[in-house]
Coordinates of C-alpha atoms in Angstrom, one line a residue:
Chain F
M321 CA 4.5 -78.8 -92.1
S322 CA 6.9 -75.5 -90.6
A323 CA 10.6 -76.5 -89.4
D324 CA 10.5 -75.5 -86.1
V325 CA 7.8 -77.9 -85.0
N326 CA 9.5 -80.2 -82.7
R327 CA 11.9 -78.0 -81.6
D328 CA 12.5 -77.5 -78.3
A329 CA 14.5 -73.9 -78.2
V330 CA 15.5 -71.6 -80.7
S331 CA 18.8 -69.8 -81.0
T332 CA 18.8 -65.8 -79.3
E333 CA 19.1 -64.9 -82.9
E334 CA 16.1 -65.9 -83.9
L335 CA 14.1 -65.0 -81.0
H336 CA 15.7 -61.8 -81.9
E337 CA 14.9 -61.7 -85.8
A338 CA 11.2 -63.3 -84.7
L339 CA 10.9 -59.7 -82.3
V340 CA 12.2 -57.3 -85.4
E341 CA 9.4 -59.0 -87.2
Y342 CA 6.7 -58.2 -85.1
V343 CA 8.0 -54.7 -84.5
D344 CA 7.4 -54.8 -88.2
K345 CA 3.8 -56.0 -88.3
A346 CA 2.8 -53.8 -85.2
N347 CA 4.0 -50.8 -86.4
A348 CA 1.3 -51.7 -90.1
S349 CA -1.2 -53.1 -88.9
P350 CA -3.6 -49.4 -88.7
R351 CA -5.9 -50.8 -86.2
S352 CA -3.8 -51.9 -83.9
K353 CA -1.8 -48.3 -83.8
K354 CA -5.5 -46.9 -83.1
T355 CA -6.2 -48.7 -80.5
L356 CA -3.3 -48.9 -78.6
A357 CA -2.8 -45.0 -79.6
S358 CA -3.0 -43.9 -76.1
W359 CA -0.5 -46.9 -74.6
T360 CA 2.7 -46.3 -73.3
C361 CA 4.8 -49.4 -71.8
R362 CA 8.2 -50.6 -71.9
I363 CA 8.4 -54.3 -71.8
H364 CA 11.3 -56.9 -71.2
I365 CA 11.2 -59.9 -72.8
Q366 CA 13.6 -62.8 -71.3
A367 CA 13.8 -66.1 -72.6
T368 CA 14.6 -68.7 -69.5
D369 CA 16.3 -71.7 -71.3
L370 CA 19.7 -68.9 -73.2
P371 CA 20.6 -65.9 -71.3
D372 CA 21.7 -63.8 -73.4
A373 CA 18.7 -64.1 -75.0
A374 CA 16.8 -60.1 -73.0
F375 CA 15.5 -57.6 -74.9
T376 CA 13.4 -54.1 -74.3
F377 CA 10.5 -53.3 -76.0
H378 CA 8.9 -50.5 -76.6
V379 CA 5.5 -48.9 -77.3
I380 CA 5.4 -45.9 -76.9
K381 CA 1.2 -44.4 -77.8
G382 CA 0.9 -47.6 -79.6
V383 CA 3.8 -47.4 -81.3
A384 CA 6.3 -50.3 -81.4
Q385 CA 10.1 -48.9 -81.0
P386 CA 12.6 -50.4 -82.6
M387 CA 14.1 -53.8 -80.3
V388 CA 16.6 -53.2 -78.4
Q389 CA 18.9 -56.2 -77.3
G390 CA 19.2 -56.3 -73.4
L391 CA 17.2 -54.8 -70.4
E392 CA 17.3 -51.1 -70.9
G393 CA 15.3 -49.2 -68.6
V394 CA 13.1 -50.4 -65.5
P395 CA 9.9 -51.9 -67.1
D396 CA 6.2 -52.0 -66.8
L397 CA 6.0 -55.2 -68.2
V398 CA 8.3 -58.4 -67.3
V399 CA 7.3 -61.3 -70.4
R400 CA 9.3 -64.6 -69.6
G401 CA 9.6 -67.7 -71.4
G402 CA 10.7 -70.6 -72.9
S403 CA 13.1 -69.5 -76.1
I404 CA 10.4 -71.4 -78.3
D405 CA 7.3 -70.7 -75.9
L406 CA 8.6 -66.6 -77.0
A407 CA 9.4 -67.1 -80.7
E408 CA 6.6 -69.4 -81.1
I409 CA 4.4 -66.6 -79.6
F410 CA 6.0 -63.9 -82.1
W411 CA 5.9 -65.5 -84.9
G412 CA 2.7 -66.5 -84.9
D413 CA 2.7 -70.1 -84.7
A414 CA 1.3 -69.8 -81.0
N415 CA -1.9 -68.5 -79.8
P416 CA -0.4 -66.4 -76.4
V417 CA -2.5 -66.7 -73.9
S418 CA -3.0 -70.2 -74.4
N419 CA 0.6 -70.5 -73.7
Y420 CA -0.3 -68.3 -70.5
M421 CA -3.1 -70.2 -68.9
Q422 CA -1.1 -73.1 -68.7
G423 CA 1.9 -71.2 -67.2
A424 CA 4.5 -71.4 -70.5
I425 CA 5.3 -67.6 -70.0
K426 CA 4.8 -65.7 -66.7
T427 CA 4.5 -62.2 -66.7
Q428 CA 5.0 -59.2 -64.0
G429 CA 3.2 -56.3 -64.5
R430 CA -0.3 -55.0 -64.2
A431 CA -2.9 -56.6 -66.2
D432 CA -4.2 -54.1 -68.7
D433 CA -0.6 -53.7 -70.3
V434 CA -1.0 -57.8 -70.7
M435 CA -4.2 -57.6 -72.2
R436 CA -3.1 -54.6 -74.3
L437 CA 0.1 -56.7 -75.5
D438 CA -1.8 -59.4 -76.6
A439 CA -4.3 -57.8 -78.1
M440 CA -1.4 -56.8 -80.5
A441 CA -0.7 -59.7 -81.5
M442 CA -4.3 -60.3 -81.8
F443 CA -4.6 -57.0 -84.2
I444 CA -1.8 -58.6 -86.0
F445 CA -2.5 -62.1 -86.6
L446 CA -5.9 -62.1 -86.5
G447 CA -6.6 -58.8 -88.3
Q448 CA -9.5 -58.2 -85.7
Chain L
M1252 CA 6.8 -76.7 -74.2
A1253 CA 9.8 -75.5 -72.2
E1254 CA 9.5 -75.6 -68.0
L1255 CA 10.1 -72.1 -66.5
T1256 CA 13.1 -72.0 -63.7
A1257 CA 11.9 -69.6 -60.7
T1258 CA 14.0 -66.3 -61.1
E1259 CA 14.2 -63.3 -59.0
P1260 CA 11.2 -61.0 -59.5
P1261 CA 11.9 -58.0 -61.0
Q1262 CA 12.3 -54.2 -60.2
L1263 CA 8.4 -52.8 -61.2
S1264 CA 8.0 -49.0 -62.2
R1265 CA 5.0 -49.8 -61.1
S1266 CA 4.0 -52.1 -58.7
L1267 CA 1.1 -52.8 -56.1
S1268 CA 2.1 -52.9 -52.5
L1269 CA 1.1 -54.2 -49.4
S1270 CA -1.6 -51.8 -48.7
G1271 CA -3.4 -51.1 -52.2
A1272 CA -3.7 -55.1 -52.3
S1273 CA -5.2 -55.2 -49.2
A1274 CA -7.3 -52.9 -49.8
I1275 CA -8.8 -55.0 -52.8
S1276 CA -9.0 -57.9 -51.0
T1277 CA -10.6 -55.7 -48.2
G1278 CA -13.1 -53.5 -50.7
L1279 CA -13.7 -57.1 -52.9
A1280 CA -15.1 -59.0 -50.3
F1281 CA -17.7 -56.2 -48.7
A1282 CA -20.2 -56.0 -51.2
A1283 CA -23.4 -54.5 -50.1
I1284 CA -24.7 -57.9 -49.9
N1285 CA -22.6 -58.4 -46.9
F1286 CA -25.3 -56.5 -45.0
L1287 CA -27.8 -59.0 -46.1
G1288 CA -26.1 -61.9 -45.0
M1289 CA -25.2 -60.9 -41.6
A1290 CA -29.4 -60.3 -42.1
A1291 CA -29.7 -63.7 -43.1
M1292 CA -26.7 -65.4 -40.0
L1293 CA -29.0 -63.4 -37.1
T1294 CA -32.6 -65.7 -38.2
Y1295 CA -30.1 -68.2 -36.6
V1296 CA -28.4 -66.5 -33.7
S1297 CA -29.0 -63.8 -31.2
G1298 CA -27.8 -60.6 -31.8
P1299 CA -25.2 -60.7 -28.9
L1300 CA -23.8 -63.8 -30.1
S1301 CA -23.3 -62.6 -33.7
W1302 CA -19.3 -61.8 -33.2
I1303 CA -18.5 -65.3 -32.9
A1304 CA -20.5 -66.7 -36.0
V1305 CA -18.5 -64.0 -37.9
L1306 CA -14.8 -64.5 -35.7
A1307 CA -15.5 -68.6 -36.8
G1308 CA -16.0 -67.8 -39.9
G1309 CA -13.1 -66.0 -40.6
V1310 CA -11.2 -69.1 -38.4
F1311 CA -12.6 -71.3 -41.4
I1312 CA -11.3 -68.4 -44.3
L1313 CA -7.9 -68.7 -42.3
G1314 CA -7.6 -72.2 -43.6
V1315 CA -9.1 -70.5 -47.0
R1316 CA -6.0 -68.0 -47.1
A1317 CA -3.8 -71.0 -46.5
L1318 CA -4.9 -73.1 -49.6
F1319 CA -5.3 -70.0 -51.5
S1320 CA -1.2 -68.6 -50.5
E1321 CA -0.2 -72.0 -51.5
L1322 CA -1.4 -72.1 -54.9
N1323 CA -0.4 -68.4 -55.8
G1324 CA 2.9 -68.9 -54.7
L1325 CA 2.7 -71.7 -57.1
Y1326 CA 1.3 -70.4 -60.1
P1327 CA 1.7 -66.5 -59.3
T1328 CA -0.4 -65.0 -62.3
A1329 CA -4.1 -63.5 -62.6
A1330 CA -4.6 -67.2 -64.9
G1331 CA -4.0 -68.9 -61.5
I1332 CA -7.6 -70.7 -61.3
R1333 CA -7.2 -71.9 -64.7
L1334 CA -3.9 -72.5 -64.0
W1335 CA -3.7 -75.1 -61.3
M1336 CA -7.4 -76.5 -62.3
G1337 CA -6.1 -78.1 -65.0
R1338 CA -2.7 -79.1 -63.9
A1339 CA -4.8 -80.9 -61.3
M1340 CA -8.4 -82.7 -63.2
N1341 CA -9.3 -82.4 -66.3
D1342 CA -9.1 -79.6 -68.3
R1343 CA -13.2 -79.9 -69.7
V1344 CA -13.6 -80.6 -65.7
A1345 CA -11.7 -77.8 -64.9
L1346 CA -13.7 -75.1 -67.1
I1347 CA -17.0 -76.3 -65.9
I1348 CA -16.3 -75.4 -63.1
T1349 CA -14.7 -71.8 -63.2
L1350 CA -17.3 -71.0 -65.8
T1351 CA -19.9 -72.3 -63.0
Y1352 CA -17.7 -69.6 -60.5
M1353 CA -17.9 -66.9 -62.6
T1354 CA -21.3 -66.9 -62.5
A1355 CA -21.2 -65.8 -58.2
I1356 CA -19.6 -62.4 -60.3
V1357 CA -22.3 -62.1 -62.4
L1358 CA -24.8 -62.5 -59.0
V1359 CA -22.6 -60.0 -56.5
I1360 CA -22.9 -57.9 -58.7
G1361 CA -26.7 -58.1 -59.6
A1362 CA -27.3 -58.8 -56.0
D1363 CA -25.5 -55.1 -54.9
A1364 CA -27.3 -53.2 -57.7
Y1365 CA -30.5 -54.6 -56.4
I1366 CA -29.9 -53.9 -52.5
I1367 CA -28.2 -50.0 -53.6
G1368 CA -31.7 -49.9 -55.8
E1369 CA -33.7 -50.2 -53.1
A1370 CA -31.8 -48.5 -50.7
L1371 CA -32.1 -45.4 -52.2
A1372 CA -35.9 -46.3 -52.9
H1373 CA -36.0 -46.4 -49.2
A1374 CA -34.0 -43.6 -48.1
F1375 CA -36.1 -41.1 -50.6
N1376 CA -39.4 -42.5 -49.7
N1377 CA -39.8 -44.0 -53.4
G1378 CA -41.1 -47.3 -54.7
H1379 CA -39.8 -50.8 -56.1
L1380 CA -40.5 -49.3 -59.4
V1381 CA -38.8 -45.9 -59.0
A1382 CA -35.4 -48.8 -57.6
M1383 CA -36.0 -50.9 -60.9
V1384 CA -34.9 -47.2 -62.3
Y1385 CA -32.7 -46.6 -60.1
V1386 CA -31.0 -49.9 -60.7
T1387 CA -30.9 -50.0 -64.9
V1388 CA -29.3 -46.3 -64.6
L1389 CA -26.6 -47.7 -61.7
L1390 CA -25.8 -50.6 -64.5
V1391 CA -25.9 -48.4 -67.2
L1392 CA -24.1 -46.4 -65.8
A1393 CA -21.1 -48.9 -64.4
T1394 CA -21.0 -50.3 -67.8
W1395 CA -20.5 -47.1 -69.6
L1396 CA -17.6 -46.0 -66.9
N1397 CA -16.4 -49.6 -68.1
L1398 CA -16.9 -49.5 -71.8
R1399 CA -15.1 -46.0 -71.8
G1400 CA -12.4 -47.8 -69.9
I1401 CA -12.5 -45.8 -66.5
K1402 CA -12.0 -47.2 -64.0
L1403 CA -11.0 -47.0 -59.6
A1404 CA -7.1 -46.3 -58.9
G1405 CA -5.2 -48.1 -56.8
A1406 CA -4.8 -44.5 -54.2
A1407 CA -9.0 -44.1 -55.1
E1408 CA -9.3 -47.8 -54.3
K1409 CA -7.8 -48.0 -50.9
V1410 CA -10.0 -44.3 -50.1
V1411 CA -13.5 -45.6 -50.6
T1412 CA -12.5 -48.9 -48.6
T1413 CA -10.9 -47.2 -46.0
I1414 CA -14.2 -45.1 -45.5
V1415 CA -16.2 -48.1 -46.1
V1416 CA -14.7 -50.4 -43.2
L1417 CA -14.6 -46.8 -41.2
G1418 CA -18.3 -45.1 -41.8
T1419 CA -19.4 -49.4 -41.0
V1420 CA -17.7 -49.5 -37.9
A1421 CA -18.5 -46.3 -36.2
I1422 CA -22.2 -46.4 -37.3
G1423 CA -21.9 -50.4 -35.8
V1424 CA -20.7 -48.8 -32.8
A1425 CA -23.0 -46.0 -32.5
A1426 CA -25.7 -48.3 -32.5
I1427 CA -24.7 -50.8 -30.2
V1428 CA -24.4 -47.7 -27.6
N1429 CA -27.3 -46.3 -28.1
H1430 CA -29.6 -49.2 -28.6
E1431 CA -33.1 -50.2 -26.7
P1432 CA -34.1 -53.7 -25.9
L1433 CA -35.7 -56.0 -29.1
A1434 CA -39.7 -57.0 -28.4
H1435 CA -39.5 -59.5 -31.4
P1436 CA -35.2 -60.2 -31.3
G1437 CA -34.5 -62.0 -35.3
A1438 CA -33.2 -65.2 -33.9
D1439 CA -36.2 -66.1 -32.0
S1440 CA -37.4 -69.0 -34.2
S1441 CA -34.4 -70.7 -35.7
S1442 CA -31.4 -71.0 -33.8
S1443 CA -28.6 -73.3 -35.9
P1444 CA -25.5 -73.0 -35.3
L1445 CA -24.0 -74.6 -38.5
Q1446 CA -25.9 -72.1 -40.8
A1447 CA -24.7 -69.1 -38.7
L1448 CA -21.1 -70.2 -39.8
I1449 CA -22.0 -70.6 -43.4
L1450 CA -23.0 -67.1 -43.4
G1451 CA -19.8 -66.3 -41.3
I1452 CA -17.6 -67.8 -44.2
F1453 CA -20.1 -65.9 -46.9
L1454 CA -19.2 -62.5 -45.0
Y1455 CA -16.0 -63.1 -46.4
T1456 CA -15.7 -64.7 -49.8
G1457 CA -14.7 -62.9 -52.7
F1458 CA -11.4 -61.6 -50.7
E1459 CA -9.5 -64.6 -52.8
W1460 CA -10.0 -62.6 -55.9
V1461 CA -6.6 -60.5 -55.1
T1462 CA -4.2 -63.9 -56.2
T1463 CA -5.4 -62.2 -59.6
N1464 CA -3.2 -59.5 -59.1
A1465 CA -0.7 -61.2 -58.3
E1466 CA 1.5 -60.5 -61.0
E1467 CA 1.2 -56.7 -60.3
V1468 CA 3.2 -57.1 -56.9
T1469 CA 7.2 -57.7 -57.0
K1470 CA 7.3 -58.9 -53.3
P1471 CA 6.2 -62.9 -53.5
K1472 CA 4.5 -62.7 -50.1
T1473 CA 2.6 -59.7 -50.3
I1474 CA -0.6 -61.5 -51.5
Q1475 CA -0.5 -63.7 -48.9
R1476 CA -0.1 -60.9 -46.5
A1477 CA -2.7 -59.3 -48.0
M1478 CA -5.4 -61.8 -48.2
L1479 CA -4.7 -62.1 -43.9
V1480 CA -4.8 -57.7 -43.4
A1481 CA -8.4 -58.5 -45.0
V1482 CA -9.5 -61.0 -42.9
L1483 CA -8.9 -59.1 -40.2
V1484 CA -9.9 -56.0 -41.3
L1485 CA -13.0 -57.8 -42.6
A1486 CA -13.9 -60.4 -39.1
A1487 CA -13.6 -57.0 -36.3
S1488 CA -15.8 -54.5 -39.0
Q1489 CA -17.9 -56.6 -39.5
A1490 CA -18.1 -58.5 -36.4
I1491 CA -19.5 -55.0 -34.8
F1492 CA -21.8 -54.3 -37.5
A1493 CA -23.4 -57.2 -37.3
V1494 CA -23.7 -57.2 -32.8
A1495 CA -25.4 -53.9 -34.2
M1496 CA -28.0 -55.1 -36.5
G1497 CA -28.8 -58.4 -34.0
L1498 CA -28.9 -55.4 -31.7
T1499 CA -31.6 -52.5 -33.4
L1500 CA -33.3 -55.0 -35.7
N1501 CA -35.9 -57.1 -35.4
G1502 CA -37.2 -60.1 -37.2
E1503 CA -39.5 -58.0 -40.2
Q1504 CA -36.4 -55.6 -40.5
L1505 CA -34.1 -58.0 -41.3
G1506 CA -36.3 -59.3 -44.1
T1507 CA -35.7 -56.3 -45.6
A1508 CA -33.2 -55.6 -48.9
Y1509 CA -31.9 -52.4 -46.8
P1510 CA -31.1 -53.6 -42.7
Q1511 CA -27.7 -51.4 -42.6
L1512 CA -29.9 -48.7 -43.3
L1513 CA -32.4 -49.1 -40.5
V1514 CA -29.4 -50.0 -38.2
A1515 CA -28.1 -46.4 -38.6
E1516 CA -31.1 -44.7 -38.4
A1517 CA -31.6 -46.4 -35.6
A1518 CA -28.6 -45.5 -34.5
L1519 CA -28.3 -41.7 -35.9
G1520 CA -31.6 -39.9 -37.0
H1521 CA -31.9 -39.8 -40.6
A1522 CA -28.2 -38.4 -41.2
G1523 CA -27.1 -41.8 -40.2
M1524 CA -29.2 -43.5 -42.7
L1525 CA -27.6 -40.6 -45.4
A1526 CA -24.0 -41.5 -44.4
M1527 CA -25.3 -45.3 -44.6
L1528 CA -26.3 -44.8 -48.1
A1529 CA -23.0 -43.0 -48.8
I1530 CA -21.4 -46.6 -47.7
T1531 CA -23.5 -48.8 -49.3
A1532 CA -23.3 -46.8 -52.4
L1533 CA -19.2 -46.7 -51.9
T1534 CA -19.1 -50.8 -51.4
A1535 CA -20.7 -50.9 -54.7
V1536 CA -18.1 -48.7 -56.2
N1537 CA -15.3 -51.2 -55.3
T1538 CA -17.6 -54.8 -56.1
F1539 CA -18.7 -52.6 -59.7
N1540 CA -15.2 -51.6 -60.1
G1541 CA -13.4 -55.0 -59.3
G1542 CA -16.2 -57.6 -60.5
F1543 CA -16.5 -55.7 -64.4
V1544 CA -13.6 -55.3 -64.5
T1545 CA -11.8 -58.6 -63.3
L1546 CA -14.7 -60.8 -65.2
S1547 CA -14.8 -59.0 -68.6
R1548 CA -10.9 -59.6 -68.7
F1549 CA -11.4 -62.9 -67.2
I1550 CA -14.2 -63.6 -70.0
Y1551 CA -11.9 -61.8 -72.6
A1552 CA -8.9 -63.8 -71.6
V1553 CA -10.7 -67.3 -72.0
A1554 CA -12.4 -66.3 -75.1
R1555 CA -8.6 -65.7 -76.1
E1556 CA -7.8 -69.2 -75.3
G1557 CA -10.1 -70.5 -77.5
K1558 CA -12.8 -71.7 -74.8
L1559 CA -15.3 -69.5 -75.5
P1560 CA -16.0 -67.5 -78.7
R1561 CA -14.1 -65.1 -80.9
A1562 CA -17.1 -62.4 -80.8
L1563 CA -16.3 -61.6 -76.7
T1564 CA -12.7 -60.8 -77.7
R1565 CA -13.8 -57.8 -79.6
L1566 CA -12.3 -54.3 -78.4
N1567 CA -13.3 -50.8 -78.4
D1568 CA -11.3 -48.2 -78.9
R1569 CA -10.1 -47.7 -75.8
A1570 CA -9.1 -51.5 -75.4
V1571 CA -11.8 -52.6 -73.6
P1572 CA -13.6 -55.8 -74.2
V1573 CA -17.1 -55.2 -75.8
L1574 CA -19.4 -58.3 -75.7
P1575 CA -18.2 -59.3 -72.1
V1576 CA -19.0 -56.1 -70.6
Y1577 CA -22.5 -55.5 -72.2
L1578 CA -23.3 -59.0 -71.3
L1579 CA -22.7 -58.6 -67.6
G1580 CA -24.4 -55.2 -67.6
G1581 CA -27.3 -57.3 -69.3
S1582 CA -27.4 -59.9 -67.5
S1583 CA -27.2 -58.4 -64.1
L1584 CA -29.7 -56.3 -64.7
I1585 CA -31.6 -58.9 -66.0
L1586 CA -30.6 -60.8 -62.1
A1587 CA -31.6 -57.9 -60.3
G1588 CA -35.1 -57.4 -62.1
V1589 CA -35.8 -61.1 -61.4
V1590 CA -35.2 -60.6 -57.9
A1591 CA -36.9 -57.6 -57.1
L1592 CA -40.0 -59.3 -59.1
T1593 CA -39.1 -62.1 -56.8
G1594 CA -38.3 -60.4 -53.5
S1595 CA -36.0 -63.6 -53.2
F1596 CA -32.5 -61.8 -52.1
F1597 CA -31.6 -64.3 -49.9
V1598 CA -31.8 -67.3 -52.6
M1599 CA -29.0 -64.9 -54.0
V1600 CA -26.9 -65.2 -50.5
S1601 CA -27.2 -68.9 -50.4
V1602 CA -26.6 -69.5 -54.1
C1603 CA -23.8 -67.4 -53.6
A1604 CA -22.1 -68.5 -50.3
A1605 CA -22.7 -72.2 -52.5
L1606 CA -21.3 -71.3 -55.0
E1607 CA -18.0 -69.6 -52.8
M1608 CA -18.0 -73.2 -51.1
M1609 CA -17.9 -75.0 -54.4
I1610 CA -14.7 -73.0 -55.5
Y1611 CA -13.0 -73.7 -51.9
A1612 CA -13.7 -77.7 -52.1
A1613 CA -11.8 -76.8 -54.9
A1614 CA -8.9 -75.0 -54.4
G1615 CA -8.8 -77.9 -51.0
Y1616 CA -8.8 -80.9 -53.2
V1617 CA -6.3 -79.0 -55.8
V1618 CA -3.8 -78.9 -52.7
W1619 CA -4.1 -82.2 -52.5
R1620 CA -3.5 -83.3 -55.9
L1621 CA -1.0 -81.1 -56.6
R1622 CA 0.7 -82.5 -53.7
R1623 CA 0.7 -85.9 -54.6
Q1624 CA 1.2 -84.7 -58.0
D1625 CA 4.3 -82.8 -57.7
P1626 CA 5.6 -83.2 -54.0
D1627 CA 8.9 -81.8 -54.7
Q1628 CA 8.1 -78.6 -56.6
A1629 CA 9.2 -75.5 -54.5
R1630 CA 6.5 -74.1 -52.7
P1631 CA 6.7 -70.3 -51.5
F1632 CA 4.2 -70.8 -49.0
R1633 CA 3.3 -74.2 -47.7
M1634 CA -0.2 -74.7 -45.8
R1635 CA 0.4 -75.6 -42.7
G1636 CA -0.3 -80.0 -41.7
G1637 CA 0.3 -81.0 -45.0
A1638 CA -1.8 -83.1 -47.7
F1639 CA -4.2 -84.0 -45.5
V1640 CA -5.8 -81.0 -43.7
A1641 CA -6.3 -79.6 -47.7
L1642 CA -8.3 -82.5 -48.3
G1643 CA -10.6 -82.4 -44.9
C1644 CA -11.0 -78.5 -46.2
A1645 CA -12.0 -79.8 -49.9
G1646 CA -14.6 -82.3 -48.2
L1647 CA -15.5 -79.3 -45.2
F1648 CA -16.3 -76.7 -47.7
G1649 CA -18.2 -79.3 -49.9
L1650 CA -20.6 -80.3 -47.0
L1651 CA -21.3 -76.3 -46.1
G1652 CA -21.5 -75.8 -49.8
I1653 CA -24.3 -78.3 -50.4
L1654 CA -25.7 -76.9 -46.7
A1655 CA -25.7 -73.5 -48.3
S1656 CA -28.0 -75.3 -51.6
V1657 CA -30.7 -75.7 -49.8
T1658 CA -31.2 -73.2 -47.6
V1659 CA -32.5 -69.8 -47.3
G1660 CA -33.1 -67.5 -44.5
P1661 CA -34.9 -69.8 -41.6
D1662 CA -36.2 -72.6 -44.1
I1663 CA -35.4 -75.5 -46.4
S1664 CA -35.3 -74.7 -49.9
P1665 CA -33.7 -76.6 -52.9
V1666 CA -33.6 -73.5 -54.8
P1667 CA -29.9 -72.5 -54.4
L1668 CA -29.1 -76.2 -55.6
L1669 CA -31.5 -76.3 -58.6
I1670 CA -29.9 -72.9 -59.7
V1671 CA -26.7 -73.4 -59.1
L1672 CA -26.9 -77.1 -60.3
G1673 CA -28.6 -75.5 -64.1
F1674 CA -25.7 -73.4 -64.2
A1675 CA -23.2 -76.3 -63.9
A1676 CA -25.4 -78.4 -66.6
L1677 CA -25.7 -75.3 -68.8
A1678 CA -21.8 -74.6 -68.9
T1679 CA -21.4 -78.8 -69.0
V1680 CA -23.4 -79.2 -72.5
Y1681 CA -21.1 -75.7 -73.6
V1682 CA -18.1 -77.1 -72.2
F1683 CA -19.1 -80.9 -74.3
T1684 CA -20.5 -79.7 -77.5
Y1685 CA -19.1 -75.9 -78.0
V1686 CA -16.0 -76.0 -76.9
P1687 CA -14.6 -79.1 -79.3
R1688 CA -15.6 -77.0 -82.2
L1689 CA -13.8 -73.7 -81.3
E1690 CA -10.1 -76.0 -79.8
R1691 CA -10.8 -77.5 -84.0
R1692 CA -11.0 -73.9 -85.7
E1693 CA -8.1 -73.1 -83.5
A1694 CA -5.5 -75.6 -84.4
E1695 CA -7.2 -75.1 -87.8
E1696 CA -6.2 -71.9 -88.2
L1697 CA -2.6 -72.2 -86.2
A1698 CA -2.1 -74.7 -88.2
A1699 CA -2.7 -72.9 -91.7
R1700 CA -0.1 -69.7 -89.5
R1701 CA 2.8 -72.0 -89.6
A1702 CA 2.3 -73.2 -93.0
A1703 CA 2.5 -70.4 -94.4
R1704 CA 5.3 -68.8 -92.1
A1705 CA 7.3 -72.1 -93.4
A1706 CA 6.4 -71.6 -97.3
A1707 CA 7.7 -67.5 -96.6
R1708 CA 10.6 -68.5 -95.5
A1709 CA 11.2 -71.7 -97.9
A1710 CA 10.4 -68.8 -100.6
S1711 CA 13.3 -66.2 -99.3
R1712 CA 15.7 -69.0 -98.8
T1713 CA 15.2 -70.1 -102.4
G1714 CA 15.4 -66.6 -103.7
A1715 CA 18.6 -65.8 -101.8
Q1716 CA 20.4 -69.0 -102.9
V1717 CA 19.4 -67.8 -106.5
V1718 CA 20.9 -64.2 -105.9
E1719 CA 24.1 -66.1 -104.2
S1720 CA 24.1 -68.2 -107.5
Q1721 CA 23.9 -65.5 -109.8
E1722 CA 26.6 -63.5 -108.3
G1723 CA 28.9 -66.0 -108.3
A1724 CA 27.8 -66.9 -112.2
R1725 CA 28.7 -63.2 -112.7
S1726 CA 32.3 -63.2 -110.4

């Protein structure tokens, strides 16, 4: 059983670590790189319960760029949620769409970008 | 899960403007099937008075707009319908209602394809068989464009909607100015203000789907304002065209699948008819664009949530959910074929009207329930009149839905009700038999991934401790 179960929050460092791991996994997935090859998107990720947990995730033509701490540039997409909800998604411990459908995470931006971000998680964790 | 707190809406590189959102809302409502809705309405109300039914429908729709504005303010997300129904009622019931409602969009796509096929066949003097060839070509083309990821961009959507609205108004005005007295007007056999009202409301349905674009706006009020603009535009343009249709066509002409072409032909001759044909085709651009994209992505999302088979999440190399698009194209074609064989296009109007009333009744119930459940929650938009007005809306639209489901044109018929109940029964069986299996599998997979990650972290921690102890021993 995971030690993360029943936790209410993670630290900014843990969330950053989860995001860095996620970037590595995204770039290691050939399916993700192929299907999202035309996708360029600047994503701001913000934990609502940790004031300093804000990150910029930039995907350029399907390639995930190194995670940046802080919010850089004008985003195409904003993802907000509790730190534990975000971390679980990027760890692959939670289904991002379930969290989204239940209102645990919120997005601002075009539906196409939201779908592609979810598709990236699907390629990484479900190997589709 | 952590509760989200309200935060300032961010600036986005690309966001939806009020005019863009208004065009989407208007375009989604202004489908080719609306012309058949007007024709059906004219069997209950005489032509010169038909504008009253359209405007009365608009007044009721303003109530629907208030319901959706309150819900959209609470849950400004593309998943809104799943979210607000899930909060106010049992998740299984919410899923049954959502799946049943989704069939309305398939019906509209199928009906629009059929109407355009018949309109093309009429314009070029072809028979019904050739009309079905047109329908097939249209749906294959729509499916192919969707699979290629090609869709109408914001600016093009505005242009298409503007042409549809202005073209309809221009032809409507010309028909009113040029009309001659009718020997056999449409509403001479029956007169029912209530039925006319239901069809008046039907002319606006679909406008609320713009709430699925709530995440694309940076100002929260944009969606509710866009819905208001859409209702006003739809009211004015459709009231004019309904009067024109009532003044121009007799009962027999109102019973065709292309009454709008006959109005244009009577007013402006062959050129007018061709112009109306182009406008009808453009309404389908909006329907196919909005319907295919919205519904296929929604099916994908529900499948990703683990409530529909995983095969529906398969994406092609353009990140388009392949199976939902094929399913939509295929089911619309089958539906259009059934309508062509049975000539039952007014049944489609009744089924769509009944399904839309059902969702409006559900929205009323949800607003009432959420107000009782969580009265202190911040609501960016509050429906005037309080929770009991919302409950009243639920009751009213529920009744109108039942009425819509037992009438086809001027006749009483149980067929639409049986079709709606059939859809609901299929959704119920699916939700109670198959969804639990999908949910179990999803839970097992997540648990396995959690366990694997925990094991990997434990192994890496052990490895780090071994290295530390070896280094300590060396020093």
